[in-house]
Short mmCIF file of C-alpha atoms in Angstrom, two decimals:
data_model
loop_
_atom_site.label_atom_id
_atom_site.label_comp_id
_atom_site.label_asym_id
_atom_site.label_seq_id
_atom_site.Cartn_x
_atom_site.Cartn_y
_atom_site.Cartn_z
CA MET A 207 0.05 -0.03 -0.19
CA ASN A 208 1.24 3.33 -0.82
CA LEU A 209 1.47 5.48 2.13
CA SER A 210 3.37 8.77 0.73
CA GLY A 211 -0.24 10.63 0.30
CA TRP A 212 -0.91 9.98 3.95
CA PRO A 213 0.46 12.83 6.62
CA VAL A 214 3.35 12.15 8.26
CA HIS A 215 2.48 11.64 11.92
CA LEU A 216 -0.26 9.25 10.27
CA GLN A 217 2.47 6.87 8.96
CA ALA A 218 4.34 4.21 10.72
CA PRO A 219 8.24 4.66 12.09
CA PRO A 220 10.26 4.07 9.33
CA GLU A 221 11.69 0.75 11.53
CA LEU A 222 8.27 -0.55 11.41
CA ARG A 223 7.81 -0.05 7.87
CA ALA A 224 7.88 -2.97 5.78
CA PRO A 225 10.54 -2.82 2.74
CA PRO A 226 9.65 -1.94 -0.59
CA LEU A 227 8.05 -4.71 -2.85
CA ARG A 228 9.26 -5.49 -5.95
CA PRO A 229 6.63 -4.87 -8.70
CA GLY A 230 4.28 -8.04 -8.80
CA SER A 231 5.25 -8.83 -5.08
CA ALA A 232 2.82 -8.89 -2.10
CA SER A 233 3.62 -8.67 1.45
CA PRO A 234 1.71 -10.38 4.47
CA GLY A 235 1.75 -7.48 7.12
CA THR A 236 0.03 -5.02 3.77
CA GLU A 237 -3.65 -5.42 5.07
CA THR A 238 -2.81 -5.13 8.89
CA LEU A 239 -1.15 -1.67 8.32
CA ALA A 240 -3.98 -0.75 6.40
CA VAL A 241 -6.86 -1.41 9.01
CA PHE A 242 -4.35 0.28 11.58
CA GLN A 243 -4.01 3.60 9.61
CA GLU A 244 -7.68 3.52 9.12
CA LEU A 245 -8.37 2.95 12.92
CA VAL A 246 -6.36 6.10 13.69
CA VAL A 247 -8.07 8.31 11.31
CA THR A 248 -11.73 7.36 12.57
CA MET A 249 -10.66 8.18 16.02
CA GLN A 250 -9.08 11.72 15.13
CA LEU A 251 -12.57 12.62 13.36
CA PHE A 252 -14.40 11.49 16.58
CA ILE A 253 -12.33 13.42 18.74
CA LEU A 254 -13.09 16.23 16.31
CA LEU A 255 -16.54 15.92 16.55
CA PHE A 256 -16.73 15.75 20.14
CA LEU A 257 -15.02 19.03 20.24
CA LEU A 258 -17.25 20.82 18.06
CA LEU A 259 -20.42 19.81 19.77
CA SER A 260 -19.01 20.67 23.40
CA HIS A 261 -18.29 24.54 22.09
CA VAL A 262 -20.81 25.50 19.28
CA ASP A 263 -24.67 26.17 19.77
CA VAL A 264 -27.13 23.55 18.45
CA VAL A 265 -29.76 25.66 16.78
CA THR A 266 -33.10 22.94 17.03
CA ALA A 267 -35.79 22.72 14.24
CA VAL A 268 -38.45 23.72 16.97
CA ALA A 269 -39.66 27.25 16.39
CA GLY A 270 -36.21 28.94 16.11
CA CYS A 271 -35.12 28.65 19.66
CA ARG A 272 -31.72 28.09 20.25
CA SER A 273 -30.45 25.06 22.64
CA ASP A 274 -27.23 25.54 24.39
CA ARG A 275 -26.24 25.25 28.20
CA ASP A 276 -25.85 27.56 31.13
CA ARG A 277 -22.73 28.34 33.07
CA ASP A 278 -23.84 24.98 35.43
CA HIS A 279 -24.07 23.01 32.26
CA ARG A 280 -27.70 22.94 32.65
CA SER A 281 -29.85 22.54 29.08
CA ARG A 282 -31.23 25.67 28.13
CA LEU A 283 -33.72 26.68 25.41
CA ASN A 284 -33.40 30.34 24.38
CA CYS A 285 -36.60 31.76 22.55
CA THR A 286 -35.91 35.61 23.03
CA ALA A 287 -37.98 37.73 21.01
CA LEU A 288 -39.83 35.43 18.66
CA GLY A 289 -43.28 36.74 19.21
CA PHE A 290 -44.39 33.77 21.83
CA SER A 291 -47.93 33.96 23.38
CA ASP A 292 -47.49 30.77 25.25
CA VAL A 293 -45.03 27.94 25.43
CA PRO A 294 -44.84 26.45 22.11
CA ALA A 295 -45.64 22.85 21.37
CA GLY A 296 -42.89 20.41 20.49
CA LEU A 297 -39.82 22.07 22.84
CA ASP A 298 -37.58 19.29 24.65
CA PRO A 299 -39.27 18.08 27.86
CA THR A 300 -35.53 17.33 29.52
CA THR A 301 -34.76 21.48 29.30
CA LYS A 302 -34.22 22.86 32.66
CA VAL A 303 -33.60 26.72 31.49
CA LEU A 304 -36.48 28.29 29.58
CA LEU A 305 -35.79 31.87 28.38
CA PHE A 306 -38.55 33.67 26.88
CA PRO A 307 -37.70 37.55 27.15
CA ASN A 308 -39.47 40.17 25.17
CA ASN A 309 -42.25 37.94 23.68
CA LEU A 310 -45.88 38.28 24.08
CA PHE A 311 -47.19 36.35 27.32
CA SER A 312 -50.02 37.97 28.58
CA SER A 313 -50.56 35.54 31.35
CA LEU A 314 -48.80 33.19 33.35
CA SER A 315 -49.99 29.70 32.95
CA TRP A 316 -48.25 26.99 35.53
CA SER A 317 -49.84 24.00 33.42
CA SER A 318 -47.97 25.09 30.51
CA PHE A 319 -44.84 24.41 32.06
CA GLN A 320 -45.89 20.99 33.47
CA ILE A 321 -43.95 19.07 30.71
CA PHE A 322 -40.55 19.86 32.18
CA LYS A 323 -40.27 17.92 34.74
CA ASP A 324 -36.86 19.02 35.83
CA ILE A 325 -37.35 22.61 35.39
CA TYR A 326 -34.56 24.97 36.85
CA GLU A 327 -35.33 28.57 35.60
CA ILE A 328 -37.92 30.33 33.67
CA ASP A 329 -37.38 33.82 32.25
CA LEU A 330 -40.29 35.92 31.56
CA THR A 331 -38.81 39.15 31.29
CA ASP A 332 -40.27 41.95 29.59
CA ASN A 333 -43.58 40.48 28.75
CA LYS A 334 -47.07 41.53 29.25
CA VAL A 335 -48.33 39.41 32.12
CA PRO A 336 -50.54 41.07 34.19
CA ASP A 337 -50.79 39.16 37.37
CA VAL A 338 -50.09 35.76 39.01
CA SER A 339 -52.53 33.11 39.41
CA SER A 340 -52.45 30.87 42.54
CA SER A 341 -52.31 27.28 42.36
CA VAL A 342 -53.63 24.59 44.89
CA SER A 343 -50.86 21.92 44.13
CA PRO A 344 -47.09 22.26 43.56
CA VAL A 345 -47.11 22.19 39.87
CA LEU A 346 -43.62 22.86 39.27
CA PRO A 347 -41.75 21.78 42.54
CA THR A 348 -38.67 21.96 41.20
CA LEU A 349 -38.64 25.27 39.95
CA SER A 350 -35.86 27.48 41.50
CA VAL A 351 -35.36 30.91 39.17
CA LEU A 352 -38.60 32.87 38.06
CA ARG A 353 -38.15 36.20 36.71
CA LEU A 354 -41.30 38.29 36.00
CA SER A 355 -39.39 41.69 35.39
CA PHE A 356 -40.58 44.48 33.49
CA ASN A 357 -44.27 43.05 33.28
CA ARG A 358 -47.40 44.57 33.98
CA LEU A 359 -47.83 43.35 37.55
CA THR A 360 -50.24 45.40 39.70
CA ALA A 361 -51.45 43.45 42.89
CA LEU A 362 -50.62 39.87 43.92
CA SER A 363 -53.00 37.52 45.96
CA GLY A 364 -52.14 35.32 48.86
CA GLY A 365 -49.93 32.31 47.64
CA ALA A 366 -49.52 33.72 44.06
CA PHE A 367 -46.39 31.31 44.10
CA SER A 368 -47.63 28.30 45.63
CA ALA A 369 -47.57 26.23 42.81
CA CYS A 370 -43.24 26.35 43.01
CA PRO A 371 -42.33 26.25 46.58
CA GLY A 372 -39.03 25.21 45.83
CA LEU A 373 -38.18 29.07 44.68
CA THR A 374 -35.17 30.70 45.75
CA GLU A 375 -34.88 33.63 43.70
CA LEU A 376 -38.19 35.85 42.59
CA TYR A 377 -37.60 38.79 40.19
CA LEU A 378 -40.75 41.07 40.39
CA ASP A 379 -38.55 44.58 39.86
CA ASN A 380 -39.66 47.02 37.34
CA ASN A 381 -43.52 46.42 37.60
CA ALA A 382 -46.85 48.58 38.81
CA ILE A 383 -47.33 46.59 42.32
CA ASN A 384 -49.09 48.86 44.38
CA SER A 385 -50.16 46.55 47.14
CA LEU A 386 -48.97 43.19 48.68
CA ARG A 387 -50.92 40.96 51.52
CA ASP A 388 -49.21 38.97 54.34
CA ASN A 389 -49.46 35.93 52.63
CA THR A 390 -48.71 36.72 49.06
CA PHE A 391 -45.15 34.53 49.58
CA SER A 392 -46.88 32.16 51.53
CA GLY A 393 -45.07 28.84 51.43
CA LEU A 394 -41.68 29.97 50.04
CA SER A 395 -39.73 29.02 52.71
CA LYS A 396 -36.38 28.50 50.70
CA LEU A 397 -36.76 32.11 49.24
CA GLU A 398 -33.13 33.46 49.32
CA ILE A 399 -33.54 36.53 46.76
CA LEU A 400 -36.75 38.88 46.43
CA ASP A 401 -36.61 41.62 44.24
CA LEU A 402 -39.32 44.33 44.39
CA THR A 403 -37.19 47.14 43.20
CA SER A 404 -39.11 50.20 41.10
CA ASN A 405 -42.45 49.37 41.99
CA ARG A 406 -45.43 51.30 43.55
CA ILE A 407 -45.64 49.99 46.62
CA LYS A 408 -46.78 52.20 49.45
CA VAL A 409 -47.41 49.78 52.59
CA LEU A 410 -45.52 46.74 53.79
CA PRO A 411 -47.79 43.90 55.29
CA ALA A 412 -47.04 43.53 58.77
CA LEU A 413 -46.30 39.94 58.03
CA MET A 414 -44.79 39.87 54.92
CA LEU A 415 -41.61 38.32 55.93
CA HIS A 416 -42.84 35.63 58.17
CA PRO A 417 -43.17 33.02 55.53
CA LEU A 418 -39.36 33.94 54.36
CA PRO A 419 -37.29 32.51 57.16
CA ALA A 420 -34.71 31.94 54.69
CA ILE A 421 -34.54 35.07 52.74
CA GLU A 422 -30.68 36.81 52.41
CA THR A 423 -31.58 39.57 49.91
CA LEU A 424 -34.26 41.74 49.83
CA TYR A 425 -34.67 44.55 47.32
CA LEU A 426 -37.27 47.64 48.29
CA GLU A 427 -35.66 50.46 46.49
CA ASN A 428 -37.63 53.14 44.57
CA ASN A 429 -41.29 52.55 45.81
CA LYS A 430 -43.50 54.31 47.91
CA ILE A 431 -42.76 53.29 51.03
CA THR A 432 -42.98 55.73 54.29
CA VAL A 433 -43.08 53.56 57.19
CA MET A 434 -42.32 50.53 58.19
CA PRO A 435 -44.33 48.36 60.38
CA ASN A 436 -42.84 47.31 64.21
CA ASN A 437 -41.23 44.27 64.63
CA TRP A 438 -41.41 43.79 60.72
CA PHE A 439 -38.03 41.68 61.15
CA SER A 440 -39.19 39.65 63.77
CA GLN A 441 -39.24 36.55 61.55
CA LYS A 442 -35.66 37.20 60.08
CA GLU A 443 -34.25 39.70 62.31
CA GLU A 444 -30.89 39.98 60.32
CA VAL A 445 -30.92 40.42 56.25
CA PRO A 446 -27.58 40.44 54.86
CA TYR A 447 -28.34 42.25 52.19
CA LEU A 448 -31.26 45.12 52.41
CA TYR A 449 -31.77 47.88 50.07
CA LEU A 450 -34.33 50.57 51.12
CA SER A 451 -32.98 53.80 49.44
CA ALA A 452 -35.04 55.98 46.94
CA ASN A 453 -38.20 55.96 49.14
CA PRO A 454 -40.48 58.87 50.45
CA TRP A 455 -39.61 57.92 54.32
CA ALA A 456 -41.87 59.95 56.69
CA CYS A 457 -39.43 60.78 60.13
CA SER A 458 -42.22 60.96 62.44
CA CYS A 459 -42.69 58.88 65.56
CA SER A 460 -44.00 55.98 63.50
CA LEU A 461 -40.45 55.51 62.06
CA GLY A 462 -39.35 54.63 65.21
CA TYR A 463 -38.91 51.00 64.80
CA LEU A 464 -36.61 51.58 61.31
CA ARG A 465 -34.57 53.96 62.85
CA ARG A 466 -33.50 51.57 66.09
CA TYR A 467 -33.26 48.29 63.10
CA LEU A 468 -30.53 51.02 61.80
CA ASP A 469 -28.95 51.23 64.63
CA ASP A 470 -28.35 47.60 64.94
CA TYR A 471 -27.86 46.62 61.45
CA GLU A 472 -26.52 49.40 59.57
CA LEU A 473 -23.77 47.69 57.92
CA ASN A 474 -26.46 45.40 56.28
CA VAL A 475 -28.22 48.26 54.15
CA TYR A 476 -26.60 48.40 50.68
CA VAL A 477 -27.16 50.28 47.63
CA ARG A 478 -26.53 49.76 43.91
CA ASP A 479 -24.35 52.03 41.70
CA GLY A 480 -24.63 50.09 38.33
CA PRO A 481 -22.86 46.98 38.39
CA ILE A 482 -21.30 47.78 41.85
CA ILE A 483 -22.99 47.67 45.40
CA LYS A 484 -21.78 48.88 48.68
CA SER A 485 -22.84 49.74 52.54
CA ASP A 486 -24.51 52.64 53.11
CA GLY A 487 -26.72 52.71 56.24
CA GLU A 488 -27.22 56.46 55.44
CA SER A 489 -29.01 55.81 52.18
CA VAL A 490 -32.35 55.65 53.79
CA VAL A 491 -33.09 59.43 53.81
CA CYS A 492 -36.13 61.31 55.19
CA ASP A 493 -38.58 62.94 52.69
CA SER A 494 -41.01 64.33 55.39
CA PRO A 495 -41.51 66.70 57.25
CA GLN A 496 -40.03 69.71 55.45
CA TRP A 497 -37.23 70.38 58.29
CA PHE A 498 -35.98 66.52 58.06
CA LYS A 499 -35.90 66.21 54.32
CA GLY A 500 -32.83 65.06 52.70
CA THR A 501 -31.77 63.88 56.40
CA PRO A 502 -30.72 60.25 56.70
CA VAL A 503 -32.54 58.50 59.15
CA LEU A 504 -29.71 57.01 60.80
CA THR A 505 -28.56 60.26 62.16
CA LEU A 506 -31.61 61.41 64.30
CA GLU A 507 -32.30 60.64 67.48
CA GLU A 508 -35.72 58.95 68.39
CA SER A 509 -36.73 61.93 70.23
CA ASP A 510 -36.18 63.81 67.19
CA LEU A 511 -38.88 62.02 65.61
CA CYS A 512 -41.56 62.61 68.01
CA SER A 513 -41.43 66.64 68.02
CA PRO A 514 -40.57 69.38 65.50
CA PRO A 515 -37.27 71.34 66.04
CA THR A 516 -37.15 74.64 67.76
CA GLY A 517 -38.00 77.36 64.77
CA ALA A 518 -39.16 74.68 62.47
CA GLY A 519 -41.88 75.31 59.80
CA PRO A 520 -45.09 74.13 59.20
CA PRO A 521 -45.11 69.93 59.25
CA GLY A 522 -45.95 67.86 56.74
CA ASP A 523 -49.00 65.33 56.11
CA LEU A 524 -48.34 63.35 59.21
CA ASP A 525 -47.11 65.81 61.56
CA GLN A 526 -50.55 67.92 61.78
CA LEU A 527 -50.35 67.84 65.47
CA VAL A 528 -47.76 69.09 67.87
CA THR A 529 -47.74 69.32 71.56
CA PHE A 530 -45.59 71.76 73.30
CA MET A 531 -43.85 72.32 76.74
CA THR A 532 -44.98 74.82 79.15
CA PRO A 533 -41.80 76.91 80.70
CA ASP A 534 -41.85 74.80 83.66
CA MET A 535 -40.68 71.79 81.30
CA THR A 536 -44.08 69.81 81.84
CA PHE A 537 -46.12 68.62 78.96
CA ALA A 538 -49.26 70.91 78.80
CA ALA A 539 -51.85 67.82 77.18
CA ASP A 540 -54.49 70.87 76.17
CA THR A 541 -52.10 73.20 74.29
CA THR A 542 -52.44 72.26 70.90
CA VAL A 543 -51.74 73.89 67.59
CA PHE A 544 -53.34 72.92 64.23
CA TYR A 545 -51.31 73.98 61.44
CA PRO A 546 -53.47 74.74 57.87
CA ASP A 547 -53.37 71.89 55.55
CA PRO A 548 -50.14 72.71 52.87
CA THR A 549 -52.40 71.06 50.08
CA THR A 550 -55.20 73.86 50.48
CA PRO A 551 -54.54 76.67 48.06
CA PRO A 552 -54.35 80.05 49.93
CA VAL A 553 -57.13 82.90 49.83
CA ALA A 554 -55.96 85.30 47.46
CA SER A 555 -56.01 89.04 49.36
CA PRO A 556 -58.20 91.70 47.54
CA PRO A 557 -55.57 94.04 45.15
CA PRO A 558 -54.58 97.38 46.97
CA PRO A 559 -56.30 100.69 45.60
CA THR A 560 -55.20 102.08 42.98
CA THR A 561 -55.98 105.72 43.80
CA LEU A 562 -55.32 108.07 46.89
CA PRO A 563 -58.24 108.96 48.80
CA SER A 564 -59.64 112.62 48.23
CA TYR A 565 -58.95 115.25 51.21
CA HIS A 566 -61.84 117.07 50.98
CA SER A 567 -64.62 114.33 51.39
CA PRO A 568 -66.65 114.51 53.94
CA PRO A 569 -65.94 112.03 57.14
CA THR A 570 -68.51 109.22 56.65
CA THR A 571 -69.41 109.15 60.38
CA LEU A 572 -70.77 112.95 60.56
CA PRO A 573 -74.69 113.82 59.41
CA PRO A 574 -75.57 114.82 55.67
CA PRO A 575 -75.27 118.58 55.31
CA ILE A 576 -78.51 119.14 54.39
CA LEU A 577 -79.57 118.46 58.53
CA PHE A 578 -78.44 121.89 59.28
CA LEU A 579 -79.96 123.64 56.82
CA PRO A 580 -83.05 124.78 59.27
CA LEU A 581 -80.44 126.08 61.87
CA LEU A 582 -78.73 128.12 59.15
CA LEU A 583 -82.21 129.78 58.29
CA PHE A 584 -82.82 130.45 61.66
CA LEU A 585 -79.79 132.20 62.42
CA LEU A 586 -80.03 134.30 59.02
CA LEU A 587 -83.70 135.71 59.95
CA PRO A 588 -83.55 139.45 60.93
CA SER A 589 -85.48 138.40 63.58
CA SER A 590 -83.16 135.98 65.13
CA PRO A 591 -81.88 137.39 68.47
CA TYR A 592 -78.29 136.38 67.08
CA TYR A 593 -78.72 138.47 63.93
CA SER A 594 -76.12 141.33 63.31
CA SER A 595 -73.93 142.97 60.91
CA SER A 596 -70.62 143.98 61.02
CA SER A 597 -71.48 147.26 59.21
CA TYR A 598 -74.66 147.90 61.51
CA HIS A 599 -74.63 149.00 64.99
CA SER A 600 -77.56 149.97 67.22
CA PRO A 601 -77.67 153.38 68.90
CA SER A 602 -76.51 152.00 72.15
CA CYS A 603 -73.39 151.07 70.31
CA TYR A 604 -72.33 154.89 70.73
CA GLU A 605 -73.94 155.42 74.12
CA SER A 606 -72.09 152.63 75.50
CA SER A 607 -68.76 151.23 74.29
CA SER A 608 -69.69 148.11 76.66
CA SER A 609 -72.50 147.23 75.01
CA CYS A 610 -71.37 148.09 71.55
CA TYR A 611 -68.38 144.80 72.84
CA GLU A 612 -71.31 142.77 73.78
CA SER A 613 -72.37 143.01 70.25
CA SER A 614 -69.13 142.49 68.52
CA SER A 615 -68.89 139.54 70.72
CA THR A 616 -72.10 138.15 69.74
CA ASN A 617 -71.34 138.77 66.33
CA SER A 618 -67.51 136.50 66.64
CA SER A 619 -69.61 133.48 67.71
CA PHE A 620 -71.67 133.60 65.37
CA SER A 621 -69.22 133.49 62.83
CA LEU A 622 -67.58 130.86 64.49
CA VAL A 623 -70.47 128.66 64.05
CA LEU A 624 -71.51 129.64 60.74
CA VAL A 625 -68.21 129.64 58.76
CA PRO A 626 -67.62 125.76 59.35
CA LEU A 627 -71.43 125.14 58.61
CA LEU A 628 -70.90 127.03 55.24
CA HIS A 629 -67.46 125.41 54.15
CA GLN A 630 -69.32 121.77 54.80
CA THR A 631 -72.42 122.37 53.09
CA HIS A 632 -70.36 124.11 49.73
CA GLY A 633 -67.76 120.99 50.37
CA SER A 634 -70.52 118.75 49.88
CA ASP A 635 -71.73 120.30 46.99
#
């Protein structure tokens, strides 16, 4: 057999090679050598094929989903952005990771995933799921990770995740959740990570954490939470990773429990800055009342939360009743002040007058001048005993200077009465 066309590393060593045969002659070892060389080539091809299958994704023929493996070597189907509104038929039931981000799922039907007996993770991020229906039985007992971020969730009922009691990670961030119940997460005794970031949660149910004894990481950032219920962490006193920033905390007496908790577990409070997380106990900041706005809760004394500082302005919605202290430093229970509601618009004051008042206008308290007309006529009549003229004097005036003086005095008195009355009469005209 001619081996000149074979690669050098596939050829037998020279010392093992048979001597070249003369034309027309045959060797008994020729057939054995040929079989050996073919076996070597087959083994090389098998190794090459194995390496290709280990590193290259294989495209499945079912609905365009790509099949590969995750970092832990679990079988995975990636069906991202393929327009699915439900789980398509024909998928491999042995798949452990199902990825359906950016599709059109408008509901979450647990029964659609029942065929995947060993399912580990389901990703429904960025779909249109409005709610999660509870189940009476554990439909997916092996499910460990559920991602429902960026959906349309608004409220979660009691036992919403009872279909998957083995959950260890639950992602519900960036929805519109505004209400939770005490038993929303009932049955999730293995849950370690709960993400509720960027929702519209206003009130934390008092017993919400009781079904979660294994919780390790709790995200409550960027919600509308104002108060934390008393003894909220009683079931799991220490949560190693707690995110509470970007909430409108109302720093009043009702926040005393959170203040004490931060004092004990300050190092467990974290904030996220992109991919970086760091411990920051002062990330929990007051939003109201106004005089505490922007102040870290941790820097306030618990007594500060129950009374406004000296010279503080009007309080917020939660502090409209303030009790003051008497000079002898005893509380006066009956001495209270009510501040106006800051949301009520102020009453507009009337505009100032645009013209100055006239100095010649008669006082509004005086009677009308017409009432003095009868008195004026009485004084002007010649028969009046007060009538006289500056150019007329009775004969007695020349006879007695004293009587003339008396007449002149009467004239002066008359002028003092008549002139102001005439001035007032003409002024009113």
